[in-house]
Amino acid sequence: MHKNTNCPYHNHIRITHFVIFITLTLFLSCKRGDIVTDVQISGIEGKEININDSISGDPEIEAFVKPFREHIDQDLSAPLAYNPTDLSKTDGELNTAIGNLMADVVLKKAETVFHRRTGKHIDAVLLNFGGIRATMARGNTTARTAYEIMPFENAIVVLELTGDKVRQLADYLVKARTAHPISGIQLVLDKDGEEKSFLINGKPIDPDRHYYIATSDYLMNGGDHMNFFLNPVRTVPLDYRIRNAMIDYFTETDTIHTRRDDRFISQ
């Protein structure tokens, strides 16, 4: 491989940890006169190279990157909306204000795209509790806030599910007893933790109906053991990341209003 030694980036990219594994298998067939010799070379070599902060940066590279870094930092730090209270995913047992916000944002922003493309409406949203990766501090909300809460590249997908699959979804939530972000769903448990009622858009599950459930591409593939999402009737990708939906919502919102409510409770 030709190395461009004139490139200012060459040999100056800082990597915190790098591991090289090389596996080599070579088969040769050599013919000398009437004699054919098969030669097999097989070797495995592993080498760990630890590159850390002891390696100083290159001033030329730092000067080149600085304006780009400052521009990105300015964009990420620009105030988009105001959040009047601290929000944490640990502030409730079965539903949280930040989880409700995330699910409601996905429903609001994805519904517009989905309805425009299909003429159908999203019935409900289910995300996962573990997907909320940071608290949302009181004060100005920025694009960086969205990156902190949702650092993954998870995209919104809408799945067409049978009534039986939605019944499995309800059973999963009852058993998990976890504050997974939901919207369009109301689930009530009795004092023994058993299902008392499960409603979608205010109505019980119709076993003969198909439902459109918005979720992430991670959960679509059975993440967090949500196997009821596997083998849907239809999958509609929206090409819309959850994080981008949040940024769009912050951009069009002056003050964020969210709270714990009765969408998932125990009586």
mmCIF file of C-alpha atoms in Angstrom:
data_model
loop_
_atom_site.group_PDB
_atom_site.id
_atom_site.type_symbol
_atom_site.label_atom_id
_atom_site.label_comp_id
_atom_site.label_asym_id
_atom_site.label_seq_id
_atom_site.Cartn_x
_atom_site.Cartn_y
_atom_site.Cartn_z
ATOM 1 C CA MET A 1 0.000 0.000 0.000
ATOM 2 C CA HIS A 2 1.373 3.378 -0.987
ATOM 3 C CA LYS A 3 1.698 5.816 1.901
ATOM 4 C CA ASN A 4 1.089 9.458 1.175
ATOM 5 C CA THR A 5 3.759 11.050 3.335
ATOM 6 C CA ASN A 6 2.642 14.498 2.210
ATOM 7 C CA CYS A 7 -0.756 14.104 3.870
ATOM 8 C CA PRO A 8 -0.777 16.048 7.187
ATOM 9 C CA TYR A 9 -2.999 13.371 8.744
ATOM 10 C CA HIS A 10 -0.580 10.514 8.076
ATOM 11 C CA ASN A 11 0.732 8.950 11.301
ATOM 12 C CA HIS A 12 -0.933 11.653 13.402
ATOM 13 C CA ILE A 13 -4.424 10.223 13.980
ATOM 14 C CA ARG A 14 -4.864 9.735 17.718
ATOM 15 C CA ILE A 15 -6.419 6.405 18.673
ATOM 16 C CA THR A 16 -6.951 5.454 22.299
ATOM 17 C CA HIS A 17 -6.642 1.703 21.798
ATOM 18 C CA PHE A 18 -5.877 -0.443 18.810
ATOM 19 C CA VAL A 19 -5.609 -4.207 18.489
ATOM 20 C CA ILE A 20 -4.242 -5.995 15.446
ATOM 21 C CA PHE A 21 -4.949 -9.645 14.714
ATOM 22 C CA ILE A 22 -3.350 -11.177 11.667
ATOM 23 C CA THR A 23 -4.275 -14.622 10.356
ATOM 24 C CA LEU A 24 -2.288 -15.909 7.410
ATOM 25 C CA THR A 25 -2.949 -19.075 5.488
ATOM 26 C CA LEU A 26 -1.009 -19.613 2.265
ATOM 27 C CA PHE A 27 -1.130 -22.600 -0.020
ATOM 28 C CA LEU A 28 1.515 -22.941 -2.735
ATOM 29 C CA SER A 29 1.907 -25.511 -5.433
ATOM 30 C CA CYS A 30 5.397 -25.612 -6.924
ATOM 31 C CA LYS A 31 6.439 -27.662 -9.937
ATOM 32 C CA ARG A 32 10.054 -28.495 -10.582
ATOM 33 C CA GLY A 33 10.468 -30.778 -13.526
ATOM 34 C CA ASP A 34 8.167 -33.721 -12.955
ATOM 35 C CA ILE A 35 7.939 -33.162 -9.173
ATOM 36 C CA VAL A 36 5.028 -31.216 -7.706
ATOM 37 C CA THR A 37 5.524 -29.995 -4.164
ATOM 38 C CA ASP A 38 2.601 -28.748 -2.045
ATOM 39 C CA VAL A 39 3.659 -26.191 0.530
ATOM 40 C CA GLN A 40 1.307 -25.045 3.294
ATOM 41 C CA ILE A 41 2.136 -22.080 5.507
ATOM 42 C CA SER A 42 -0.261 -21.331 8.326
ATOM 43 C CA GLY A 43 0.342 -18.856 11.098
ATOM 44 C CA ILE A 44 -1.559 -16.720 13.568
ATOM 45 C CA GLU A 45 -0.053 -13.691 15.187
ATOM 46 C CA GLY A 46 -1.673 -11.289 17.622
ATOM 47 C CA LYS A 47 -0.177 -8.004 18.690
ATOM 48 C CA GLU A 48 -1.588 -5.283 20.902
ATOM 49 C CA ILE A 49 -0.547 -1.687 20.380
ATOM 50 C CA ASN A 50 -1.569 0.723 23.111
ATOM 51 C CA ILE A 51 -1.725 4.316 21.910
ATOM 52 C CA ASN A 52 -2.556 6.781 24.663
ATOM 53 C CA ASP A 53 -2.305 10.429 25.704
ATOM 54 C CA SER A 54 1.440 10.166 26.162
ATOM 55 C CA ILE A 55 1.678 10.734 22.409
ATOM 56 C CA SER A 56 1.588 14.466 21.840
ATOM 57 C CA GLY A 57 -0.606 16.035 19.178
ATOM 58 C CA ASP A 58 0.732 17.656 16.063
ATOM 59 C CA PRO A 59 0.352 21.471 16.176
ATOM 60 C CA GLU A 60 -0.293 21.636 12.445
ATOM 61 C CA ILE A 61 -3.131 19.136 12.686
ATOM 62 C CA GLU A 62 -4.575 20.815 15.775
ATOM 63 C CA ALA A 63 -4.589 24.176 13.994
ATOM 64 C CA PHE A 64 -6.290 22.620 10.955
ATOM 65 C CA VAL A 65 -9.012 20.893 13.000
ATOM 66 C CA LYS A 66 -9.692 23.771 15.427
ATOM 67 C CA PRO A 67 -12.125 25.828 13.271
ATOM 68 C CA PHE A 68 -14.135 22.729 12.387
ATOM 69 C CA ARG A 69 -14.299 21.682 16.041
ATOM 70 C CA GLU A 70 -15.398 25.152 17.108
ATOM 71 C CA HIS A 71 -18.081 25.289 14.405
ATOM 72 C CA ILE A 72 -19.509 21.899 15.410
ATOM 73 C CA ASP A 73 -19.388 22.827 19.096
ATOM 74 C CA GLN A 74 -21.247 26.064 18.360
ATOM 75 C CA ASP A 75 -23.990 24.201 16.496
ATOM 76 C CA LEU A 76 -24.340 21.589 19.242
ATOM 77 C CA SER A 77 -24.473 24.222 21.991
ATOM 78 C CA ALA A 78 -27.031 26.575 20.421
ATOM 79 C CA PRO A 79 -30.177 26.785 22.634
ATOM 80 C CA LEU A 80 -33.216 25.195 21.001
ATOM 81 C CA ALA A 81 -35.778 24.980 23.805
ATOM 82 C CA TYR A 82 -36.091 25.427 27.555
ATOM 83 C CA ASN A 83 -36.506 22.532 29.979
ATOM 84 C CA PRO A 84 -37.988 23.738 33.300
ATOM 85 C CA THR A 85 -37.019 20.741 35.439
ATOM 86 C CA ASP A 86 -34.395 17.992 35.724
ATOM 87 C CA LEU A 87 -35.504 14.786 34.014
ATOM 88 C CA SER A 88 -34.123 11.350 34.842
ATOM 89 C CA LYS A 89 -35.130 7.854 33.817
ATOM 90 C CA THR A 90 -34.969 6.842 37.494
ATOM 91 C CA ASP A 91 -37.768 9.197 38.605
ATOM 92 C CA GLY A 92 -40.510 6.594 38.253
ATOM 93 C CA GLU A 93 -41.054 2.850 38.488
ATOM 94 C CA LEU A 94 -43.322 2.207 35.504
ATOM 95 C CA ASN A 95 -43.201 5.449 33.550
ATOM 96 C CA THR A 96 -40.876 8.450 33.658
ATOM 97 C CA ALA A 97 -41.168 12.011 32.414
ATOM 98 C CA ILE A 98 -38.115 11.693 30.166
ATOM 99 C CA GLY A 99 -39.283 8.351 28.771
ATOM 100 C CA ASN A 100 -42.747 9.760 28.114
ATOM 101 C CA LEU A 101 -41.155 12.722 26.363
ATOM 102 C CA MET A 102 -39.051 10.506 24.099
ATOM 103 C CA ALA A 103 -41.983 8.250 23.162
ATOM 104 C CA ASP A 104 -44.325 11.192 22.590
ATOM 105 C CA VAL A 105 -41.734 12.911 20.392
ATOM 106 C CA VAL A 106 -41.327 9.776 18.276
ATOM 107 C CA LEU A 107 -45.096 9.467 17.907
ATOM 108 C CA LYS A 108 -45.531 13.124 16.976
ATOM 109 C CA LYS A 109 -42.660 13.371 14.503
ATOM 110 C CA ALA A 110 -42.928 9.881 12.980
ATOM 111 C CA GLU A 111 -46.702 10.141 12.501
ATOM 112 C CA THR A 112 -46.304 13.016 10.068
ATOM 113 C CA VAL A 113 -43.818 11.094 7.916
ATOM 114 C CA PHE A 114 -45.668 7.780 8.122
ATOM 115 C CA HIS A 115 -49.089 9.218 7.274
ATOM 116 C CA ARG A 116 -47.705 11.178 4.340
ATOM 117 C CA ARG A 117 -46.110 8.029 2.896
ATOM 118 C CA THR A 118 -48.814 5.455 3.622
ATOM 119 C CA GLY A 119 -52.060 7.248 4.438
ATOM 120 C CA LYS A 120 -52.145 5.219 7.682
ATOM 121 C CA HIS A 121 -51.744 6.335 11.289
ATOM 122 C CA ILE A 122 -49.376 5.101 13.988
ATOM 123 C CA ASP A 123 -51.264 3.446 16.841
ATOM 124 C CA ALA A 124 -48.545 3.412 19.474
ATOM 125 C CA VAL A 125 -44.841 3.708 20.254
ATOM 126 C CA LEU A 126 -42.619 1.375 22.257
ATOM 127 C CA LEU A 127 -38.945 2.130 22.906
ATOM 128 C CA ASN A 128 -36.599 0.657 25.509
ATOM 129 C CA PHE A 129 -35.654 1.931 28.940
ATOM 130 C CA GLY A 130 -31.967 1.218 28.341
ATOM 131 C CA GLY A 131 -31.962 3.466 25.289
ATOM 132 C CA ILE A 132 -32.150 6.563 27.494
ATOM 133 C CA ARG A 133 -28.478 7.214 28.162
ATOM 134 C CA ALA A 134 -28.424 10.501 30.089
ATOM 135 C CA THR A 135 -30.449 12.795 32.305
ATOM 136 C CA MET A 136 -31.899 15.977 30.863
ATOM 137 C CA ALA A 137 -30.845 18.890 33.030
ATOM 138 C CA ARG A 138 -32.967 21.923 33.750
ATOM 139 C CA GLY A 139 -32.139 24.823 31.460
ATOM 140 C CA ASN A 140 -31.500 25.275 27.784
ATOM 141 C CA THR A 141 -31.970 22.201 25.628
ATOM 142 C CA THR A 142 -29.597 21.832 22.679
ATOM 143 C CA ALA A 143 -28.694 19.401 19.932
ATOM 144 C CA ARG A 144 -25.992 18.155 22.283
ATOM 145 C CA THR A 145 -28.761 17.241 24.740
ATOM 146 C CA ALA A 146 -30.279 14.936 22.137
ATOM 147 C CA TYR A 147 -26.885 13.349 21.414
ATOM 148 C CA GLU A 148 -26.347 12.725 25.132
ATOM 149 C CA ILE A 149 -29.764 11.157 25.663
ATOM 150 C CA MET A 150 -29.640 9.140 22.434
ATOM 151 C CA PRO A 151 -26.008 8.623 21.350
ATOM 152 C CA PHE A 152 -26.890 5.621 19.179
ATOM 153 C CA GLU A 153 -27.773 5.752 15.496
ATOM 154 C CA ASN A 154 -31.140 4.091 16.110
ATOM 155 C CA ALA A 155 -33.698 4.836 13.406
ATOM 156 C CA ILE A 156 -37.480 4.862 13.678
ATOM 157 C CA VAL A 157 -39.359 2.046 11.973
ATOM 158 C CA VAL A 158 -43.077 1.349 11.916
ATOM 159 C CA LEU A 159 -44.156 -2.282 12.114
ATOM 160 C CA GLU A 160 -47.537 -3.609 11.111
ATOM 161 C CA LEU A 161 -48.435 -6.179 13.770
ATOM 162 C CA THR A 162 -51.346 -8.567 14.146
ATOM 163 C CA GLY A 163 -53.601 -8.381 17.187
ATOM 164 C CA ASP A 164 -51.868 -11.512 18.503
ATOM 165 C CA LYS A 165 -48.453 -9.823 18.289
ATOM 166 C CA VAL A 166 -49.796 -6.789 20.159
ATOM 167 C CA ARG A 167 -51.132 -9.152 22.807
ATOM 168 C CA GLN A 168 -47.569 -10.483 23.188
ATOM 169 C CA LEU A 169 -46.335 -6.887 23.457
ATOM 170 C CA ALA A 170 -48.765 -6.292 26.326
ATOM 171 C CA ASP A 171 -47.681 -9.488 28.073
ATOM 172 C CA TYR A 172 -44.044 -8.432 27.723
ATOM 173 C CA LEU A 173 -44.687 -5.086 29.423
ATOM 174 C CA VAL A 174 -46.657 -6.711 32.222
ATOM 175 C CA LYS A 175 -43.873 -9.204 32.902
ATOM 176 C CA ALA A 176 -41.020 -6.696 32.561
ATOM 177 C CA ARG A 177 -42.563 -4.084 34.911
ATOM 178 C CA THR A 178 -40.017 -1.624 33.520
ATOM 179 C CA ALA A 179 -40.446 2.019 32.508
ATOM 180 C CA HIS A 180 -39.980 1.377 28.800
ATOM 181 C CA PRO A 181 -41.011 4.567 26.960
ATOM 182 C CA ILE A 182 -44.519 4.117 25.534
ATOM 183 C CA SER A 183 -47.031 6.406 23.852
ATOM 184 C CA GLY A 184 -50.576 5.668 22.720
ATOM 185 C CA ILE A 185 -50.739 2.843 25.273
ATOM 186 C CA GLN A 186 -52.306 2.704 28.715
ATOM 187 C CA LEU A 187 -51.447 -0.272 30.902
ATOM 188 C CA VAL A 188 -52.806 -0.712 34.427
ATOM 189 C CA LEU A 189 -51.631 -3.427 36.805
ATOM 190 C CA ASP A 190 -53.454 -4.579 39.917
ATOM 191 C CA LYS A 191 -51.858 -4.772 43.364
ATOM 192 C CA ASP A 192 -50.537 -8.263 42.538
ATOM 193 C CA GLY A 193 -48.778 -7.080 39.385
ATOM 194 C CA GLU A 194 -51.294 -8.685 37.036
ATOM 195 C CA GLU A 195 -52.821 -6.905 34.076
ATOM 196 C CA LYS A 196 -55.972 -5.006 34.930
ATOM 197 C CA SER A 197 -56.391 -3.253 31.596
ATOM 198 C CA PHE A 198 -54.435 -2.665 28.393
ATOM 199 C CA LEU A 199 -55.635 -0.050 25.926
ATOM 200 C CA ILE A 200 -54.327 1.306 22.619
ATOM 201 C CA ASN A 201 -55.794 4.682 21.740
ATOM 202 C CA GLY A 202 -58.313 4.125 24.524
ATOM 203 C CA LYS A 203 -59.566 0.772 23.197
ATOM 204 C CA PRO A 204 -58.855 -2.888 24.089
ATOM 205 C CA ILE A 205 -56.833 -5.004 21.687
ATOM 206 C CA ASP A 206 -58.874 -6.229 18.722
ATOM 207 C CA PRO A 207 -57.487 -9.688 17.803
ATOM 208 C CA ASP A 208 -58.743 -9.295 14.226
ATOM 209 C CA ARG A 209 -57.104 -5.905 13.655
ATOM 210 C CA HIS A 210 -53.630 -4.936 12.513
ATOM 211 C CA TYR A 211 -51.760 -2.222 14.415
ATOM 212 C CA TYR A 212 -48.953 0.114 13.420
ATOM 213 C CA ILE A 213 -46.338 0.323 16.162
ATOM 214 C CA ALA A 214 -43.358 2.677 15.932
ATOM 215 C CA THR A 215 -40.120 1.499 17.490
ATOM 216 C CA SER A 216 -36.379 1.495 16.840
ATOM 217 C CA ASP A 217 -34.493 -0.623 14.336
ATOM 218 C CA TYR A 218 -32.660 -2.171 17.312
ATOM 219 C CA LEU A 219 -35.868 -3.415 18.938
ATOM 220 C CA MET A 220 -37.306 -4.404 15.552
ATOM 221 C CA ASN A 221 -34.672 -7.154 15.452
ATOM 222 C CA GLY A 222 -35.607 -8.537 18.868
ATOM 223 C CA GLY A 223 -33.405 -6.316 21.028
ATOM 224 C CA ASP A 224 -34.156 -6.456 24.762
ATOM 225 C CA HIS A 225 -35.917 -9.764 24.046
ATOM 226 C CA MET A 226 -38.820 -7.981 22.320
ATOM 227 C CA ASN A 227 -39.327 -10.979 20.070
ATOM 228 C CA PHE A 228 -42.920 -10.008 19.298
ATOM 229 C CA PHE A 229 -41.452 -7.484 16.845
ATOM 230 C CA LEU A 230 -39.936 -10.269 14.757
ATOM 231 C CA ASN A 231 -41.685 -11.322 11.535
ATOM 232 C CA PRO A 232 -44.173 -8.443 11.318
ATOM 233 C CA VAL A 233 -46.811 -8.233 8.604
ATOM 234 C CA ARG A 234 -44.941 -5.263 7.151
ATOM 235 C CA THR A 235 -41.967 -3.059 7.982
ATOM 236 C CA VAL A 236 -41.938 0.621 7.044
ATOM 237 C CA PRO A 237 -38.534 2.309 7.566
ATOM 238 C CA LEU A 238 -38.861 6.079 7.905
ATOM 239 C CA ASP A 239 -35.197 6.997 7.353
ATOM 240 C CA TYR A 240 -35.522 9.150 10.470
ATOM 241 C CA ARG A 241 -33.275 8.754 13.499
ATOM 242 C CA ILE A 242 -34.754 9.035 16.989
ATOM 243 C CA ARG A 243 -32.124 11.622 17.862
ATOM 244 C CA ASN A 244 -33.014 13.734 14.826
ATOM 245 C CA ALA A 245 -36.690 13.581 15.766
ATOM 246 C CA MET A 246 -35.767 14.934 19.200
ATOM 247 C CA ILE A 247 -33.675 17.745 17.705
ATOM 248 C CA ASP A 248 -36.535 18.660 15.363
ATOM 249 C CA TYR A 249 -38.940 18.698 18.294
ATOM 250 C CA PHE A 250 -36.629 20.879 20.396
ATOM 251 C CA THR A 251 -36.211 23.261 17.470
ATOM 252 C CA GLU A 252 -39.961 23.857 17.114
ATOM 253 C CA THR A 253 -40.696 23.946 20.869
ATOM 254 C CA ASP A 254 -40.264 26.921 23.182
ATOM 255 C CA THR A 255 -40.720 25.235 26.574
ATOM 256 C CA ILE A 256 -40.722 21.466 27.077
ATOM 257 C CA HIS A 257 -43.680 20.082 29.003
ATOM 258 C CA THR A 258 -43.578 16.458 30.122
ATOM 259 C CA ARG A 259 -44.436 14.532 33.273
ATOM 260 C CA ARG A 260 -45.146 11.141 34.708
ATOM 261 C CA ASP A 261 -48.765 10.184 34.088
ATOM 262 C CA ASP A 262 -51.130 7.210 34.048
ATOM 263 C CA ARG A 263 -49.950 5.537 30.850
ATOM 264 C CA PHE A 264 -48.361 2.704 32.872
ATOM 265 C CA ILE A 265 -49.360 2.422 36.513
ATOM 266 C CA SER A 266 -50.088 -0.037 39.295
ATOM 267 C CA GLN A 267 -53.234 0.305 41.405
#
